[in-house]
Coordinates of C-alpha atoms (C1' of nucleotides) in Angstrom, one line a residue:
Chain A
M1 CA 60.5 -7.3 -90.0
T2 CA 56.6 -7.4 -89.5
T3 CA 54.7 -4.6 -87.6
V4 CA 53.7 -6.0 -84.1
R5 CA 49.9 -5.8 -83.8
T6 CA 48.2 -6.2 -80.7
R7 CA 44.6 -6.3 -79.6
F8 CA 42.5 -6.1 -76.4
A9 CA 38.9 -7.4 -77.4
P10 CA 36.5 -6.5 -74.3
S11 CA 33.0 -7.2 -74.4
P12 CA 30.3 -4.6 -73.8
T13 CA 29.8 -5.4 -70.1
G14 CA 28.9 -1.9 -68.9
Y15 CA 32.1 -1.4 -67.2
M16 CA 35.9 -1.8 -67.2
H17 CA 37.3 -4.4 -64.9
I18 CA 40.4 -3.2 -63.6
G19 CA 42.1 -6.5 -64.2
G20 CA 41.0 -6.6 -68.0
M21 CA 42.7 -2.9 -67.9
R22 CA 46.2 -4.5 -66.9
T23 CA 45.6 -7.1 -69.7
A24 CA 44.9 -4.2 -72.1
L25 CA 47.7 -1.9 -70.9
F26 CA 50.2 -4.8 -71.5
N27 CA 48.9 -5.0 -74.9
W28 CA 48.9 -1.7 -75.6
L29 CA 52.5 -1.2 -74.3
W30 CA 53.9 -4.0 -76.2
A31 CA 52.9 -2.5 -79.2
R32 CA 53.7 1.2 -78.4
H33 CA 57.2 -0.3 -77.5
N34 CA 57.8 -1.5 -80.9
N35 CA 56.3 1.2 -82.4
G36 CA 53.4 -1.2 -83.8
V37 CA 49.8 -1.2 -83.8
F38 CA 47.1 -1.7 -80.7
V39 CA 43.9 -2.8 -81.9
L40 CA 40.4 -2.5 -79.9
R41 CA 37.9 -5.0 -80.9
V42 CA 34.3 -5.4 -79.5
D43 CA 33.5 -9.1 -78.7
D44 CA 29.7 -9.2 -79.0
T45 CA 29.1 -11.9 -80.5
D46 CA 26.2 -12.6 -78.0
R47 CA 22.9 -11.1 -77.2
Q48 CA 24.1 -7.5 -76.7
R49 CA 21.2 -4.9 -76.6
N50 CA 22.6 -1.4 -76.1
V51 CA 26.3 -2.3 -77.4
E52 CA 26.9 1.6 -77.4
E53 CA 25.5 2.5 -73.8
A54 CA 27.6 -0.9 -72.5
L55 CA 30.8 -0.1 -74.6
G56 CA 31.1 3.8 -73.3
P57 CA 32.5 3.2 -69.8
I58 CA 35.3 1.2 -71.3
L59 CA 36.3 3.4 -74.3
Q60 CA 36.1 6.0 -71.7
A61 CA 38.3 4.3 -69.4
F62 CA 41.0 3.8 -72.0
K63 CA 40.7 7.6 -72.9
W64 CA 41.1 8.7 -69.4
L65 CA 44.4 6.5 -68.7
N66 CA 45.3 8.1 -72.3
L67 CA 45.4 4.5 -74.0
D68 CA 44.9 5.5 -77.6
W69 CA 44.1 2.7 -80.1
D70 CA 45.1 2.8 -83.3
E71 CA 42.1 0.5 -85.0
G72 CA 38.7 0.1 -83.3
P73 CA 35.6 1.7 -82.8
E74 CA 35.3 5.4 -83.3
V75 CA 38.4 5.3 -85.4
G76 CA 38.3 2.5 -87.6
G77 CA 41.1 0.9 -89.4
P78 CA 41.8 -1.5 -92.7
H79 CA 40.5 -4.8 -91.0
G80 CA 37.5 -4.2 -89.8
P81 CA 34.7 -3.9 -89.0
Y82 CA 35.9 -3.8 -85.0
F83 CA 32.6 -5.2 -83.9
Q84 CA 32.0 -8.8 -84.0
S85 CA 28.6 -8.8 -84.4
E86 CA 29.2 -6.9 -88.0
R87 CA 31.6 -9.7 -89.2
G88 CA 29.0 -12.5 -89.3
E89 CA 30.1 -13.0 -93.1
L90 CA 33.7 -13.6 -92.2
Y91 CA 32.8 -16.3 -90.0
S92 CA 30.2 -18.0 -92.0
A93 CA 33.1 -17.9 -94.8
A94 CA 35.1 -19.3 -92.5
V95 CA 33.0 -22.2 -91.2
E96 CA 32.2 -23.4 -95.3
K97 CA 35.9 -23.4 -95.9
L98 CA 36.3 -25.8 -93.0
L99 CA 33.3 -27.8 -93.5
A100 CA 34.1 -28.0 -97.6
E101 CA 37.6 -29.3 -96.5
G102 CA 36.2 -31.9 -94.1
K103 CA 37.6 -30.3 -91.2
A104 CA 34.3 -29.6 -89.6
Y105 CA 31.4 -31.3 -89.6
R106 CA 27.3 -30.6 -88.7
D107 CA 26.5 -32.2 -85.3
Y108 CA 22.8 -33.3 -85.2
D109 CA 22.9 -34.4 -81.7
T110 CA 20.9 -32.4 -79.4
P111 CA 21.7 -30.7 -76.4
E112 CA 20.0 -33.4 -74.0
Q113 CA 21.9 -36.0 -75.9
I114 CA 25.5 -33.9 -75.3
Q115 CA 24.4 -33.5 -71.6
A116 CA 23.7 -37.2 -71.0
D117 CA 27.0 -38.2 -72.6
R118 CA 28.3 -36.0 -70.1
E119 CA 26.7 -37.2 -67.2
A120 CA 27.6 -40.7 -67.9
A121 CA 31.1 -39.9 -68.5
Q122 CA 31.1 -38.2 -65.2
K123 CA 29.4 -41.5 -64.0
E124 CA 32.4 -43.6 -65.0
K125 CA 34.9 -41.2 -64.2
R126 CA 36.5 -40.9 -67.6
P127 CA 37.2 -37.6 -69.1
Y128 CA 34.5 -36.5 -71.4
I129 CA 35.1 -36.1 -75.0
N130 CA 32.2 -35.8 -77.2
I131 CA 31.2 -38.8 -79.4
R132 CA 31.2 -38.0 -82.9
R133 CA 27.8 -39.9 -83.7
S134 CA 27.2 -37.8 -86.8
L135 CA 30.1 -38.8 -88.2
E136 CA 28.8 -42.2 -88.3
L137 CA 25.3 -41.3 -89.9
P138 CA 24.9 -42.4 -93.6
E139 CA 25.7 -40.4 -96.4
A140 CA 22.2 -40.3 -97.7
T141 CA 20.8 -39.4 -93.9
L142 CA 23.5 -36.9 -93.5
K143 CA 22.1 -35.1 -97.1
Q144 CA 18.5 -35.9 -95.8
Y145 CA 19.1 -33.6 -92.8
E146 CA 20.6 -31.1 -94.7
E147 CA 18.1 -30.8 -96.9
E148 CA 15.3 -30.6 -94.6
G149 CA 17.5 -28.0 -92.7
R150 CA 17.3 -29.9 -89.4
P151 CA 19.1 -27.8 -86.8
A152 CA 22.6 -28.6 -86.1
V153 CA 26.1 -27.2 -84.9
V154 CA 28.8 -27.1 -86.5
R155 CA 31.9 -28.7 -84.7
F156 CA 35.7 -28.2 -85.6
L157 CA 37.0 -31.9 -86.0
V158 CA 40.2 -31.7 -83.6
P159 CA 43.2 -34.0 -85.5
R160 CA 43.1 -36.2 -82.1
D161 CA 46.1 -37.9 -83.1
Q162 CA 49.0 -34.8 -82.3
K163 CA 50.4 -32.8 -80.1
V164 CA 49.7 -29.1 -79.7
E165 CA 52.9 -27.4 -78.5
I166 CA 53.3 -23.7 -78.4
E167 CA 56.0 -21.8 -76.9
D168 CA 54.6 -19.3 -74.9
E169 CA 56.4 -15.8 -74.5
I170 CA 55.7 -16.0 -70.9
R171 CA 55.2 -19.6 -70.0
G172 CA 57.8 -21.3 -72.2
H173 CA 57.0 -24.6 -73.3
V174 CA 53.5 -26.1 -73.3
E175 CA 52.0 -28.9 -74.9
W176 CA 48.7 -30.5 -74.8
D177 CA 47.4 -34.0 -76.0
A178 CA 45.0 -33.4 -78.7
S179 CA 43.0 -36.8 -78.0
L180 CA 42.2 -35.3 -74.9
I181 CA 40.2 -32.4 -77.0
S182 CA 36.4 -32.1 -77.4
D183 CA 35.6 -30.7 -80.7
P184 CA 34.7 -27.6 -79.9
V185 CA 31.3 -25.9 -81.4
I186 CA 32.3 -23.4 -83.9
Q187 CA 29.0 -22.3 -85.0
R188 CA 25.6 -22.5 -83.3
T189 CA 22.1 -23.5 -84.7
D190 CA 21.7 -20.2 -84.9
G191 CA 24.2 -19.6 -87.3
T192 CA 26.4 -17.5 -84.7
P193 CA 30.3 -18.2 -84.3
L194 CA 31.8 -18.9 -80.7
Y195 CA 34.4 -17.1 -79.0
N196 CA 37.3 -19.6 -80.0
F197 CA 36.1 -19.5 -83.4
A198 CA 35.4 -15.8 -83.8
T199 CA 38.8 -14.9 -81.8
V200 CA 40.6 -17.4 -84.3
V201 CA 39.2 -15.8 -87.4
D202 CA 39.2 -12.1 -86.1
D203 CA 43.1 -12.5 -84.9
A204 CA 44.1 -13.8 -88.3
G205 CA 41.7 -11.2 -90.0
M206 CA 43.0 -8.7 -88.0
K207 CA 47.1 -10.2 -88.5
I208 CA 47.7 -9.9 -84.6
T209 CA 51.0 -11.0 -84.2
H210 CA 50.8 -11.2 -80.3
V211 CA 47.9 -12.6 -78.5
I212 CA 49.0 -11.2 -74.9
R213 CA 45.7 -12.4 -72.6
A214 CA 45.3 -13.6 -68.8
E215 CA 46.1 -17.1 -67.9
E216 CA 42.7 -18.3 -67.8
H217 CA 42.5 -18.3 -71.6
L218 CA 45.7 -20.8 -71.6
S219 CA 43.5 -23.8 -71.8
N220 CA 41.6 -22.3 -74.9
T221 CA 45.2 -22.0 -76.9
P222 CA 45.3 -25.4 -78.2
T223 CA 42.2 -25.3 -79.7
Q224 CA 42.7 -22.2 -81.3
V225 CA 46.0 -23.3 -82.5
L226 CA 44.3 -26.2 -84.1
L227 CA 41.7 -24.0 -85.6
H228 CA 44.5 -21.6 -87.1
Q229 CA 46.2 -24.3 -88.4
A230 CA 43.0 -25.9 -90.2
L231 CA 42.4 -22.5 -91.4
G232 CA 45.8 -22.3 -92.8
N233 CA 46.7 -19.1 -90.7
E234 CA 50.4 -18.0 -89.5
I235 CA 49.8 -18.8 -85.8
P236 CA 50.6 -15.9 -83.5
T237 CA 52.6 -15.8 -80.9
F238 CA 51.3 -16.4 -77.2
A239 CA 52.1 -14.5 -74.3
H240 CA 49.7 -15.6 -71.4
I241 CA 50.3 -13.0 -68.2
P242 CA 48.9 -14.1 -65.0
F243 CA 45.4 -12.6 -64.0
V244 CA 45.1 -10.2 -60.9
T245 CA 43.6 -11.3 -57.7
A246 CA 42.0 -9.9 -55.0
P247 CA 44.0 -8.4 -52.1
G248 CA 45.0 -10.7 -49.9
T249 CA 43.5 -14.0 -51.6
T250 CA 45.0 -16.2 -54.5
K251 CA 41.5 -16.1 -56.3
K252 CA 41.1 -13.8 -59.6
L253 CA 39.5 -10.3 -58.9
S254 CA 36.0 -10.6 -60.1
K255 CA 33.1 -8.4 -59.8
R256 CA 31.2 -11.5 -58.2
D257 CA 32.7 -11.5 -55.2
L258 CA 32.0 -8.1 -54.5
S259 CA 30.1 -8.7 -51.2
K260 CA 33.0 -10.3 -49.9
Y261 CA 35.8 -7.6 -50.9
R262 CA 33.6 -5.0 -48.9
T263 CA 34.8 -6.8 -46.0
N264 CA 38.4 -7.2 -46.8
P265 CA 40.7 -5.4 -44.9
N266 CA 42.5 -4.2 -47.5
F267 CA 40.1 -3.3 -49.8
K268 CA 37.7 -2.0 -46.9
K269 CA 39.4 1.9 -47.2
M270 CA 38.3 2.0 -50.9
F271 CA 35.1 0.7 -50.4
D272 CA 34.5 3.3 -47.0
R273 CA 36.1 6.1 -49.2
A274 CA 33.3 5.5 -51.9
D275 CA 30.6 5.6 -49.5
Q276 CA 31.8 8.9 -48.0
V277 CA 32.4 11.1 -51.2
F278 CA 30.2 9.4 -53.9
P279 CA 26.9 10.6 -52.1
M280 CA 28.1 14.3 -51.9
I281 CA 29.0 14.5 -55.5
G282 CA 25.9 12.5 -56.8
L283 CA 27.3 9.3 -58.1
G284 CA 25.6 6.9 -55.7
S285 CA 27.6 4.9 -53.3
S286 CA 29.9 1.9 -53.7
E287 CA 27.3 -0.1 -54.6
T288 CA 27.5 1.9 -58.0
L289 CA 30.7 2.2 -58.1
N290 CA 33.6 -0.2 -56.9
P291 CA 37.1 -0.9 -56.9
V292 CA 36.8 -3.7 -59.3
M293 CA 35.7 -0.7 -61.9
V294 CA 38.3 1.8 -63.4
E295 CA 35.6 3.9 -63.4
Y296 CA 36.0 4.1 -59.6
Y297 CA 39.5 5.5 -59.6
E298 CA 38.7 8.2 -62.1
K299 CA 35.4 9.1 -60.0
I300 CA 37.4 9.3 -56.7
G301 CA 40.1 11.4 -57.5
Y302 CA 43.1 9.1 -58.6
L303 CA 45.5 10.2 -61.1
P304 CA 45.7 8.3 -64.6
A305 CA 49.5 8.3 -63.4
G306 CA 49.1 6.6 -60.3
V307 CA 46.6 3.5 -61.4
L308 CA 49.2 3.0 -64.7
N309 CA 52.1 2.8 -62.4
S310 CA 50.2 0.5 -60.2
L311 CA 48.9 -1.6 -62.9
A312 CA 52.5 -1.5 -65.2
R313 CA 53.7 -2.7 -61.8
T314 CA 51.7 -5.9 -61.0
G315 CA 53.0 -8.6 -62.7
W316 CA 55.9 -6.6 -64.3
S317 CA 59.1 -4.9 -63.6
L318 CA 61.8 -2.7 -64.7
D319 CA 64.8 -4.2 -62.4
D320 CA 65.3 -4.8 -58.8
K321 CA 64.7 -1.1 -57.4
T322 CA 62.7 1.1 -59.9
E323 CA 59.2 1.8 -58.8
I324 CA 58.2 5.1 -59.8
L325 CA 57.6 4.8 -63.3
S326 CA 56.2 7.3 -66.3
L327 CA 54.3 5.8 -69.0
D328 CA 57.0 6.7 -70.9
T329 CA 59.4 5.1 -69.2
V330 CA 57.4 1.7 -69.1
I331 CA 57.1 2.0 -73.2
E332 CA 60.6 2.3 -73.5
H333 CA 61.8 -0.9 -71.0
F334 CA 58.4 -3.2 -71.7
T335 CA 59.4 -6.5 -72.3
L336 CA 57.4 -9.7 -72.3
D337 CA 60.5 -11.4 -70.5
R338 CA 60.0 -9.5 -67.7
V339 CA 56.5 -10.3 -67.0
V340 CA 56.3 -12.9 -64.0
K341 CA 54.7 -15.9 -64.2
N342 CA 53.0 -16.1 -60.8
S343 CA 49.3 -14.4 -60.1
A344 CA 49.7 -10.7 -58.5
A345 CA 47.2 -9.3 -55.6
L346 CA 46.0 -5.8 -56.7
D347 CA 47.6 -3.8 -53.6
P348 CA 45.6 -0.9 -52.7
D349 CA 48.1 0.5 -50.5
K350 CA 50.5 0.5 -53.0
L351 CA 48.6 2.2 -55.6
F352 CA 47.9 4.7 -52.8
S353 CA 51.8 5.6 -52.7
F354 CA 52.1 5.6 -56.2
Q355 CA 49.4 8.0 -56.4
S356 CA 50.7 9.9 -53.7
H357 CA 53.9 10.4 -55.5
W358 CA 52.2 11.2 -58.8
M359 CA 50.0 14.0 -57.5
S360 CA 53.1 15.6 -55.4
E361 CA 54.2 15.9 -59.0
L362 CA 51.4 17.9 -60.0
S363 CA 51.1 22.0 -60.3
L364 CA 49.0 23.9 -58.5
E365 CA 47.1 25.0 -61.3
E366 CA 46.7 21.1 -62.0
K367 CA 45.7 20.4 -58.5
I368 CA 42.9 23.1 -58.7
D369 CA 41.7 22.0 -61.6
G370 CA 41.4 18.4 -60.5
C371 CA 39.5 19.3 -57.0
T372 CA 37.2 21.9 -58.2
P373 CA 34.7 19.7 -59.8
Y374 CA 34.7 18.5 -56.4
L375 CA 33.5 21.4 -54.9
V376 CA 30.9 22.0 -57.0
N377 CA 29.5 19.0 -57.7
A378 CA 29.0 18.4 -53.8
G379 CA 27.5 22.2 -54.2
I380 CA 30.0 23.7 -51.7
I381 CA 31.0 26.2 -54.2
E382 CA 29.3 28.3 -57.0
E383 CA 30.0 27.1 -60.4
T384 CA 29.7 30.8 -61.3
A385 CA 32.2 32.0 -58.9
E386 CA 34.9 30.7 -60.5
N387 CA 37.1 33.7 -60.8
V388 CA 36.7 34.8 -57.1
E389 CA 37.2 30.9 -55.8
H390 CA 39.8 30.2 -58.1
G391 CA 42.4 31.9 -55.9
F392 CA 41.0 30.7 -52.7
I393 CA 40.7 27.1 -53.9
G394 CA 44.3 27.6 -54.8
S395 CA 45.4 29.2 -51.2
V396 CA 43.5 26.3 -49.7
I397 CA 45.6 23.3 -51.8
L398 CA 48.7 25.3 -50.7
S399 CA 48.0 24.7 -47.3
L400 CA 46.7 21.4 -47.5
G401 CA 50.3 20.2 -49.3
D402 CA 50.9 16.9 -48.9
R403 CA 47.9 15.9 -47.6
L404 CA 46.1 16.0 -51.0
K405 CA 46.5 12.3 -52.5
L406 CA 43.1 12.1 -54.2
F407 CA 41.4 15.3 -55.8
S408 CA 38.2 14.1 -53.6
D409 CA 40.5 15.0 -50.2
I410 CA 39.2 18.5 -50.9
L411 CA 36.0 17.5 -49.8
D412 CA 37.6 17.0 -46.1
V413 CA 38.1 20.7 -46.0
A414 CA 34.9 21.6 -46.7
Y415 CA 35.1 23.9 -43.8
F416 CA 37.1 26.3 -45.6
F417 CA 34.2 26.9 -48.0
Q418 CA 30.8 26.7 -46.1
E419 CA 29.3 29.3 -43.5
D420 CA 28.4 26.0 -40.8
I421 CA 31.1 23.8 -39.6
A422 CA 30.5 20.8 -38.1
Y423 CA 32.3 19.6 -34.5
S424 CA 33.7 16.4 -34.3
E425 CA 31.9 15.7 -30.6
K426 CA 34.6 13.7 -29.4
D427 CA 37.4 16.0 -30.4
F428 CA 35.5 19.0 -29.2
N429 CA 35.1 17.6 -25.6
K430 CA 38.7 16.4 -25.4
R431 CA 39.9 19.7 -26.5
V432 CA 37.4 22.9 -26.2
A433 CA 35.2 21.5 -23.3
K434 CA 38.2 21.6 -20.8
E435 CA 39.4 23.5 -17.8
G436 CA 40.6 26.6 -18.8
V437 CA 40.2 26.6 -22.6
P438 CA 37.1 28.5 -23.3
E439 CA 38.6 31.2 -21.4
L440 CA 42.0 31.0 -23.1
L441 CA 40.3 30.9 -26.6
T442 CA 37.8 34.0 -25.7
E443 CA 41.3 35.9 -24.8
Y444 CA 42.9 34.9 -27.7
S445 CA 40.3 35.9 -30.0
V446 CA 40.2 39.3 -28.6
R447 CA 44.0 39.9 -29.1
I448 CA 43.4 38.7 -32.7
A449 CA 40.9 41.0 -33.2
E450 CA 43.2 43.8 -32.6
L451 CA 45.7 42.6 -34.8
D452 CA 46.6 45.1 -37.6
E453 CA 48.2 42.5 -39.8
F454 CA 46.1 38.9 -40.0
T455 CA 49.3 36.8 -40.7
V456 CA 50.9 33.7 -39.7
E457 CA 53.5 35.4 -38.1
N458 CA 51.4 37.5 -35.6
L459 CA 48.8 34.5 -35.0
E460 CA 51.6 32.4 -33.5
E461 CA 53.3 35.4 -31.9
T462 CA 50.2 36.1 -30.0
L463 CA 49.2 32.8 -29.4
K464 CA 52.6 32.2 -27.7
T465 CA 52.5 35.4 -25.8
L466 CA 49.5 34.4 -24.5
C467 CA 50.0 31.1 -23.4
E468 CA 53.1 32.5 -21.6
E469 CA 51.6 35.0 -19.6
K470 CA 49.0 32.2 -18.3
E471 CA 51.8 29.8 -17.8
V472 CA 49.8 27.2 -19.9
S473 CA 51.5 25.0 -22.8
T474 CA 51.0 26.3 -26.0
G475 CA 49.5 23.0 -27.3
L476 CA 46.1 23.3 -24.9
L477 CA 45.5 26.4 -27.1
I478 CA 46.6 25.1 -30.4
H479 CA 44.4 22.3 -30.0
G480 CA 41.2 23.8 -28.9
L481 CA 41.7 26.6 -31.6
R482 CA 41.9 24.1 -34.1
I483 CA 38.5 22.4 -33.3
A484 CA 36.9 25.8 -32.6
V485 CA 37.7 26.8 -36.2
T486 CA 37.4 24.0 -38.4
G487 CA 35.9 21.3 -36.1
S488 CA 38.2 18.5 -37.3
P489 CA 41.1 17.5 -35.4
V490 CA 43.5 17.2 -38.3
G491 CA 44.4 19.5 -41.3
P492 CA 46.7 22.2 -42.3
G493 CA 48.6 24.1 -39.9
V494 CA 46.4 25.9 -37.7
Y495 CA 47.6 29.5 -38.5
D496 CA 47.1 28.4 -42.1
C497 CA 43.6 27.6 -40.8
L498 CA 42.9 30.7 -39.2
L499 CA 44.0 32.4 -42.3
L500 CA 41.8 30.6 -44.3
V501 CA 39.2 31.1 -42.4
G502 CA 39.4 34.7 -42.2
K503 CA 39.4 36.9 -39.5
D504 CA 36.3 37.8 -38.8
K505 CA 34.7 34.2 -39.0
S506 CA 37.6 32.8 -37.1
I507 CA 36.3 34.9 -34.5
E508 CA 32.9 34.2 -34.9
R509 CA 33.6 30.6 -34.8
I510 CA 35.8 30.8 -31.8
K511 CA 32.9 32.4 -29.8
A512 CA 30.5 30.1 -31.2
A513 CA 32.5 27.2 -29.8
V514 CA 33.0 29.0 -26.2
N515 CA 29.2 29.2 -26.4
K516 CA 28.8 25.8 -27.2
V517 CA 30.6 24.8 -24.0
V518 CA 28.6 27.3 -21.4
T519 CA 25.3 26.0 -22.7
Chain B
rG1 C1' 38.1 -35.5 -61.2
rG2 C1' 40.7 -34.6 -66.3
rC3 C1' 43.9 -31.2 -68.6
rU4 C1' 47.1 -26.8 -67.4
rC5 C1' 49.9 -23.3 -65.1
rG6 C1' 51.7 -21.5 -60.3
rU7 C1' 54.7 -21.3 -55.5
rU8 C1' 60.9 -15.9 -52.6
rC9 C1' 58.9 -10.6 -46.5
rG10 C1' 51.7 -9.5 -45.2
rU11 C1' 51.9 -7.5 -50.4
rC12 C1' 54.4 -5.9 -55.0
rU13 C1' 58.8 -7.9 -56.4
rA14 C1' 65.0 -8.6 -58.0
rG15 C1' 67.2 -13.0 -58.1
rA16 C1' 69.2 -17.1 -65.4
rG17 C1' 74.7 -22.1 -60.0
rG18 C1' 79.3 -18.9 -56.2
rC19 C1' 78.0 -11.1 -56.7
rC20 C1' 72.7 -14.3 -51.4
rU21 C1' 74.4 -14.4 -43.6
rA22 C1' 68.6 -13.0 -50.1
rG23 C1' 68.0 -6.7 -52.2
rG24 C1' 64.1 -2.6 -53.5
rA25 C1' 59.3 -1.3 -52.7
rU26 C1' 54.7 -1.1 -49.7
rC27 C1' 52.4 -2.1 -45.2
rC28 C1' 53.3 -2.5 -39.9
rC29 C1' 56.5 -0.9 -35.5
rA30 C1' 60.0 2.5 -32.8
rC31 C1' 62.4 7.3 -32.9
rC32 C1' 63.6 12.7 -35.0
rC33 C1' 61.3 16.5 -37.2
rU34 C1' 56.1 18.8 -36.2
rU35 C1' 52.4 20.5 -29.7
rU36 C1' 47.2 18.0 -35.2
rC37 C1' 47.4 15.4 -39.8
rA38 C1' 50.3 14.6 -43.5
rC39 C1' 55.6 15.1 -45.6
rG40 C1' 60.6 14.0 -44.9
rG41 C1' 64.7 11.4 -42.1
rU42 C1' 67.1 7.2 -39.1
rG43 C1' 66.2 2.2 -37.6
rG44 C1' 63.6 -2.4 -37.2
rU45 C1' 60.2 -7.0 -37.8
rG46 C1' 59.7 -10.0 -41.7
rA47 C1' 60.6 -14.5 -47.2
rC48 C1' 63.5 -18.3 -50.9
rA49 C1' 56.6 -24.3 -49.7
rU50 C1' 58.6 -29.6 -48.4
rG51 C1' 61.8 -33.9 -49.5
rG52 C1' 65.0 -35.9 -52.2
rG53 C1' 68.6 -35.4 -56.0
rU54 C1' 73.1 -33.4 -59.4
rU55 C1' 77.3 -30.0 -58.3
rC56 C1' 83.0 -28.4 -55.2
rA57 C1' 79.1 -24.9 -54.7
rA58 C1' 71.6 -24.3 -55.3
rA59 C1' 66.6 -19.5 -54.0
rU60 C1' 68.5 -20.5 -59.1
rC61 C1' 68.9 -27.5 -62.5
rC62 C1' 66.4 -32.3 -62.0
rC63 C1' 62.6 -35.1 -59.9
rA64 C1' 58.7 -36.4 -56.1
rU65 C1' 55.4 -34.5 -52.6
rA66 C1' 52.4 -30.6 -50.5
rC67 C1' 49.5 -26.6 -51.4
rG68 C1' 47.3 -22.8 -54.7
rA69 C1' 45.4 -21.3 -59.1
rG70 C1' 42.6 -21.5 -63.9
rU71 C1' 40.0 -24.4 -67.3
rC72 C1' 37.3 -28.1 -68.8
rA73 C1' 29.4 -24.6 -72.8
rC74 C1' 25.4 -23.9 -78.6
rC75 C1' 29.6 -18.1 -72.4
rA76 C1' 33.5 -14.7 -73.3

RNA sequence: GGCUCGUUCGUCUAGAGGCCUAGGAUCCCACCCUUUCACGGUGGUGACAUGGGUUCAAAUCCCAUACGAGUCACCA
């Protein structure tokens, strides 16, 4: 049996698209499931300046998600180079071969002429197919043109008398009429290859057995099949997976529609969170990192397991009930026949729910390691104070329990780490600046000051006794106390909060809150 | 417009002729737990695009229609 070889061929755009990541994942999964090889190839055929810089975030996305590649940038391999910009000779050789065999031809038509042809076709409402004028030129003229180096593109001569058929692993039988296909340009005037051609040469050269790519490439397939045939290549198996759409829409998720996503109710929370968190840790805002980019999820504190689980489940399922999937489980069960045919929307809610689950699986140590950088980068704790803070951060995380969904959520309880707290005005007025509450708070602070042991049990006991004596509901004090000590209406249990803030500081904050009411 | 693909709860999906008065998850709602929030528990709303066939029987097969989408470059 031949080894399964899959590939993902990103072009260096400076960021990794979350939808593209899903395509990459499926390729990776299929390779791993079959103990095959996953190849990363860089599609930098056109004018990229800083390939290195633009490729960085893409490789980083793979590294973050722990999707390793067997051949490609940084690791090399036997079928390199893995940058298309370095494979020029291979493409030229393939072009020469087709030219020599009469399967391709030099086309001397100018872009203006082509454009005119196209417009004419449109005007007459007939499908456009390129006119093979250069093929009609007399031999002598052709020779002359070639000798004088007249600019020409090379077109592949489509055999228009046949059908092209494939058995797509996901879509099944698909066929096209080759008579409707224009002769594709395979080499530009400047000698560089075009995508459709480079892909074919590279897939064959890299011995790719399964071309798993998004459905939008389906219409490129007949041309590529024809090209493979002309080159005498073995034709790879195709699997066109549905593309990922924007939440709540049926349109392909695209960076171009970002401004629309901002107001998309399904997406809004993600943008809002970005605008809240990124400025604090010096990473800009949702303008610089947004949910279309994989980097967004990394930097806002998602877990690879959460993102991976979500990606694997959009367009693929294991059975009728399993939702929580580790990467290993997915590798074990991943098959192409369980990929759905219709496009699937990225679902932020579901992603978030997977994230919650995987976060809850983490050990305390892992959570501390994940959260600490946020506190440091936001300037809330000193990086040097690591040892001292470490245990305290752990206590905070412990008190947070399941409330911690993203690592960046630790920033929501900055009041445990900072001297000054910011009151939520609305809640302060509602729960502290209320008849009888300031007096209660003052009395409570006096009593806890006398406590020998500052523990949850004692704090609770004290509070209940006080409320009983004053004949008020415990809720009255509890709510006011929470706001007074943390400034926020939500968070860990109120006694935990008291403990974490500490005896002295708690009393101090209660006093400050009461004063604020009086003045 | 041509070509191609697709259409099951709001969303992600299960479903390969009888197991389907359509299952799970998520979201949402209610209740319980908790005098916060979150977790957890219980329950609820909610879908086979439409029309024709084929068949004893169709979400499942066939055909049409509608709708949606992708693609039609010297982009990738």
